[in-house]
C-alpha positions as a Markdown table, in Angstrom:
| # | Residue | x | y | z |
|---|---|---|---|---|
| 1 | Lys | 78.1 | 89.6 | 93.8 |
| 2 | Asn | 79.5 | 86.9 | 92.0 |
| 3 | Asp | 77.7 | 87.7 | 88.7 |
| 4 | Ile | 79.3 | 91.2 | 89.0 |
| 5 | Val | 82.9 | 89.7 | 89.3 |
| 6 | Gln | 82.3 | 87.3 | 86.6 |
| 7 | Ser | 80.7 | 90.3 | 84.1 |
| 8 | Phe | 84.1 | 92.3 | 84.8 |
| 9 | Arg | 86.2 | 89.3 | 84.3 |
| 10 | His | 84.4 | 88.6 | 80.8 |
| 11 | Leu | 84.8 | 92.2 | 79.7 |
| 12 | Phe | 88.3 | 92.1 | 80.2 |
| 13 | Asp | 88.8 | 88.7 | 78.5 |
| 14 | Lys | 86.8 | 90.1 | 75.2 |
| 15 | Thr | 87.6 | 93.8 | 75.2 |
| 16 | Leu | 91.1 | 95.7 | 74.6 |
| 17 | Val | 91.3 | 97.7 | 77.9 |
| 18 | Cys | 93.7 | 100.5 | 78.0 |
| 19 | Ala | 92.7 | 102.4 | 81.0 |
| 20 | Leu | 91.5 | 101.2 | 84.5 |
| 21 | Glu | 90.5 | 103.3 | 87.4 |
| 22 | Leu | 90.5 | 101.2 | 90.6 |
| 23 | Asp | 89.5 | 102.1 | 94.2 |
| 24 | Ser | 90.7 | 99.7 | 96.8 |
| 25 | Gln | 87.7 | 100.4 | 98.7 |
| 26 | Val | 85.9 | 97.7 | 96.5 |
| 27 | Pro | 88.4 | 94.8 | 96.3 |
| 28 | Trp | 85.8 | 92.2 | 95.7 |
| 29 | Val | 85.3 | 93.4 | 92.2 |
| 30 | Phe | 88.8 | 92.0 | 91.2 |
| 31 | Asn | 90.3 | 89.2 | 92.7 |
| 32 | Ala | 93.8 | 89.8 | 91.4 |
| 33 | Pro | 92.8 | 89.4 | 87.8 |
| 34 | Glu | 95.5 | 88.6 | 85.1 |
| 35 | Ile | 95.2 | 92.1 | 83.5 |
| 36 | Ser | 98.5 | 92.8 | 81.8 |
| 37 | Phe | 98.1 | 95.2 | 79.0 |
| 38 | Leu | 97.0 | 98.4 | 80.6 |
| 39 | Thr | 98.5 | 101.8 | 79.4 |
| 40 | Arg | 97.0 | 103.9 | 81.9 |
| 41 | Leu | 96.3 | 103.0 | 85.7 |
| 42 | Asn | 94.7 | 105.4 | 88.3 |
| 43 | Ile | 94.5 | 103.5 | 91.3 |
| 44 | Arg | 94.0 | 104.0 | 95.0 |
| 45 | Trp | 96.1 | 101.4 | 97.1 |
| 46 | Leu | 95.3 | 101.4 | 100.8 |
| 47 | Asn | 96.3 | 98.9 | 103.3 |
| 48 | Ser | 99.0 | 97.3 | 101.0 |
| 49 | Ser | 96.4 | 95.3 | 99.2 |
| 50 | Val | 97.8 | 92.4 | 97.2 |
| 51 | Val | 95.5 | 93.3 | 94.3 |
| 52 | Glu | 96.8 | 96.5 | 93.8 |
| 53 | Glu | 100.4 | 95.1 | 94.0 |
| 54 | Lys | 99.5 | 92.8 | 91.2 |
| 55 | Ile | 98.1 | 95.0 | 88.9 |
| 56 | Ile | 100.8 | 97.5 | 89.0 |
| 57 | Thr | 103.3 | 94.7 | 88.6 |
| 58 | Ser | 101.6 | 92.7 | 85.8 |
| 59 | Asn | 101.5 | 95.9 | 83.7 |
| 60 | Cys | 105.3 | 97.1 | 84.2 |
| 61 | Lys | 105.7 | 96.4 | 80.5 |
| 62 | Ser | 102.7 | 98.1 | 79.0 |
| 63 | Leu | 102.0 | 101.2 | 81.6 |
| 64 | Gln | 102.5 | 104.6 | 80.1 |
| 65 | Glu | 100.9 | 106.6 | 82.7 |
| 66 | Leu | 100.4 | 105.4 | 86.4 |
| 67 | Val | 98.6 | 107.5 | 89.2 |
| 68 | Val | 99.0 | 106.0 | 92.5 |
| 69 | Arg | 97.0 | 107.6 | 95.5 |
| 70 | Met | 98.0 | 105.7 | 98.8 |
| 71 | Asp | 98.7 | 105.6 | 102.4 |
| 72 | Ser | 102.3 | 105.2 | 103.8 |
| 73 | Glu | 102.1 | 101.3 | 104.3 |
| 74 | Ser | 101.3 | 101.0 | 100.6 |
| 75 | Leu | 103.9 | 103.5 | 99.8 |
| 76 | Arg | 106.4 | 101.1 | 101.4 |
| 77 | Asn | 105.3 | 98.3 | 99.3 |
| 78 | Leu | 105.2 | 100.4 | 96.3 |
| 79 | Trp | 108.7 | 101.2 | 97.1 |
| 80 | Arg | 109.6 | 97.6 | 97.6 |
| 81 | Ile | 108.4 | 96.3 | 94.5 |
| 82 | Ile | 109.3 | 99.1 | 92.2 |
| 83 | Val | 112.6 | 100.4 | 93.4 |
| 84 | Asn | 114.3 | 97.5 | 95.1 |
| 85 | His | 113.2 | 94.7 | 92.5 |
| 86 | Asp | 115.2 | 95.0 | 89.3 |
| 87 | Gln | 112.6 | 92.4 | 87.6 |
| 88 | Tyr | 110.3 | 95.3 | 87.5 |
| 89 | Val | 111.4 | 98.0 | 84.7 |
| 90 | Tyr | 108.5 | 100.1 | 83.5 |
| 91 | Ser | 110.2 | 100.7 | 80.1 |
| 92 | Asn | 107.3 | 102.4 | 78.5 |
| 93 | Leu | 106.1 | 104.6 | 81.5 |
| 94 | Arg | 106.2 | 108.5 | 80.6 |
| 95 | Lys | 104.0 | 109.8 | 83.3 |
| 96 | Leu | 103.8 | 108.9 | 87.1 |
| 97 | Thr | 101.9 | 110.6 | 89.7 |
| 98 | Leu | 102.1 | 109.6 | 93.4 |
| 99 | Val | 99.7 | 111.1 | 96.1 |
| 100 | Leu | 100.4 | 110.3 | 99.6 |
| 101 | Asp | 97.4 | 110.6 | 101.9 |
| 102 | Glu | 99.8 | 111.5 | 104.9 |
| 103 | Gln | 103.3 | 112.7 | 105.3 |
| 104 | Leu | 106.1 | 110.3 | 106.3 |
| 105 | Asp | 107.9 | 111.0 | 109.7 |
| 106 | Glu | 111.1 | 110.2 | 107.7 |
| 107 | Pro | 112.2 | 109.1 | 104.0 |
| 108 | Leu | 112.3 | 105.3 | 103.1 |
| 109 | Val | 115.7 | 104.2 | 102.9 |
| 110 | Asn | 117.0 | 101.1 | 101.1 |
| 111 | Pro | 118.5 | 98.9 | 103.8 |
| 112 | Thr | 120.0 | 96.5 | 101.4 |
| 113 | Arg | 121.3 | 98.9 | 98.9 |
| 114 | Ile | 121.2 | 96.0 | 96.6 |
| 115 | Ala | 119.4 | 97.9 | 93.7 |
| 116 | Asp | 121.5 | 101.1 | 93.9 |
| 117 | Glu | 121.8 | 101.0 | 90.2 |
| 118 | His | 118.6 | 99.7 | 89.1 |
| 119 | Ala | 116.6 | 102.3 | 87.1 |
| 120 | Pro | 112.8 | 101.4 | 87.2 |
| 121 | Phe | 111.6 | 104.1 | 85.0 |
| 122 | Pro | 114.0 | 104.8 | 82.0 |
| 123 | Ser | 111.5 | 106.7 | 79.9 |
| 124 | Leu | 109.8 | 108.7 | 82.5 |
| 125 | Thr | 109.2 | 112.5 | 81.1 |
| 126 | His | 106.6 | 113.7 | 83.7 |
| 127 | Leu | 107.0 | 113.1 | 87.4 |
| 128 | Lys | 104.3 | 114.6 | 90.0 |
| 129 | Leu | 104.7 | 114.1 | 93.5 |
| 130 | Glu | 101.6 | 115.3 | 95.6 |
| 131 | Thr | 103.8 | 114.9 | 98.8 |
| 132 | Cys | 107.5 | 115.5 | 99.7 |
| 133 | Tyr | 110.0 | 113.3 | 98.0 |
| 134 | Pro | 109.4 | 110.1 | 100.0 |
| 135 | Leu | 112.6 | 108.2 | 99.4 |
| 136 | Gly | 116.1 | 108.5 | 100.8 |
| 137 | Asp | 117.8 | 108.4 | 97.5 |
| 138 | Cys | 117.3 | 109.4 | 94.1 |
| 139 | Ala | 115.6 | 106.2 | 93.0 |
| 140 | Leu | 112.8 | 107.7 | 91.1 |
| 141 | Phe | 115.2 | 109.8 | 89.2 |
| 142 | Arg | 117.5 | 107.0 | 88.0 |
| 143 | Gly | 118.1 | 106.5 | 84.2 |
| 144 | Asn | 115.4 | 109.4 | 83.5 |
| 145 | Phe | 116.6 | 112.5 | 85.1 |
| 146 | Ala | 117.9 | 113.8 | 81.6 |
| 147 | Lys | 114.7 | 113.1 | 79.9 |
| 148 | Leu | 112.4 | 114.8 | 82.4 |
| 149 | Gln | 110.3 | 117.5 | 80.9 |
| 150 | Tyr | 107.6 | 118.2 | 83.7 |
| 151 | Leu | 108.6 | 117.9 | 87.5 |
| 152 | Asp | 106.1 | 119.0 | 90.4 |
| 153 | Met | 106.8 | 118.2 | 93.9 |
| 154 | Asp | 106.6 | 119.4 | 97.3 |
| 155 | Ile | 110.1 | 120.3 | 98.8 |
| 156 | Asp | 111.2 | 119.7 | 102.5 |
| 157 | Val | 114.7 | 118.9 | 103.6 |
| 158 | Asn | 115.1 | 115.5 | 102.2 |
| 159 | Ser | 113.8 | 116.6 | 98.8 |
| 160 | Ala | 116.2 | 119.2 | 98.7 |
| 161 | Leu | 119.0 | 116.8 | 99.4 |
| 162 | Val | 117.8 | 114.6 | 97.1 |
| 163 | Leu | 117.8 | 117.1 | 94.3 |
| 164 | Ala | 121.4 | 118.5 | 95.2 |
| 165 | Glu | 122.3 | 114.8 | 94.9 |
| 166 | Leu | 121.1 | 115.1 | 91.0 |
| 167 | Glu | 122.8 | 118.3 | 90.6 |
| 168 | Leu | 119.9 | 120.1 | 90.0 |
| 169 | Ser | 122.2 | 123.2 | 89.0 |
| 170 | Glu | 122.9 | 121.3 | 85.7 |
| 171 | Thr | 119.1 | 121.4 | 84.6 |
| 172 | Pro | 118.3 | 118.9 | 81.9 |
| 173 | Asp | 117.7 | 120.6 | 78.5 |
| 174 | Ser | 114.5 | 118.5 | 78.2 |
| 175 | Leu | 112.9 | 120.2 | 81.5 |
| 176 | Arg | 110.1 | 122.4 | 80.3 |
| 177 | His | 108.0 | 122.8 | 83.5 |
| 178 | Ala | 109.3 | 122.6 | 87.1 |
| 179 | Lys | 107.0 | 123.5 | 90.1 |
| 180 | Phe | 108.0 | 123.1 | 93.5 |
| 181 | Tyr | 105.8 | 123.8 | 96.5 |
| 182 | Phe | 107.2 | 124.3 | 100.1 |
| 183 | Pro | 104.7 | 123.4 | 102.5 |
| 184 | Arg | 104.7 | 125.4 | 105.7 |
| 185 | His | 105.5 | 123.5 | 108.6 |
| 186 | Pro | 103.1 | 123.7 | 111.4 |
| 187 | Glu | 105.4 | 125.4 | 114.0 |
| 188 | Asp | 106.0 | 128.2 | 111.3 |
| 189 | Pro | 104.5 | 131.7 | 112.1 |
| 190 | Pro | 101.8 | 132.6 | 109.7 |
């Protein structure tokens, strides 16, 4: 096991790695490595592991594409580190995909309201949410809504309210693809 860890570390030290796919089911492989030059990251983040948090935050300056598959606990941590901390600005991130394994009972709300003006993704052009919009405010759209070219998300009441807050009636000129999915509620008739 130690040899495998050392081999991976040696690879990262000696090669220019631009992309990494990491599943949190094998956290022993990466003991919070100092990787800070990734341009693409596809990560499965379960149980709020600090390994994934460290990899995501240490690459905030270089990431251009980020795909995060997660549970609700990890979503809370992702929201905390990305939206609530203005030290993490993903200035080069163009594509963001969030996949939530389970639906939240209610959207996450910013209890401190400290970072209301923080724009974590100023260059975002593609946003795909394989879930309903998980936040109680428009934090993911701050500073990038006018640049969005691709928007794909599930719609529920909260999602509709957030989009209304953005004045979706004034569609950005850049928007070329918008796909909204209205999932059936379990109590809806077939």
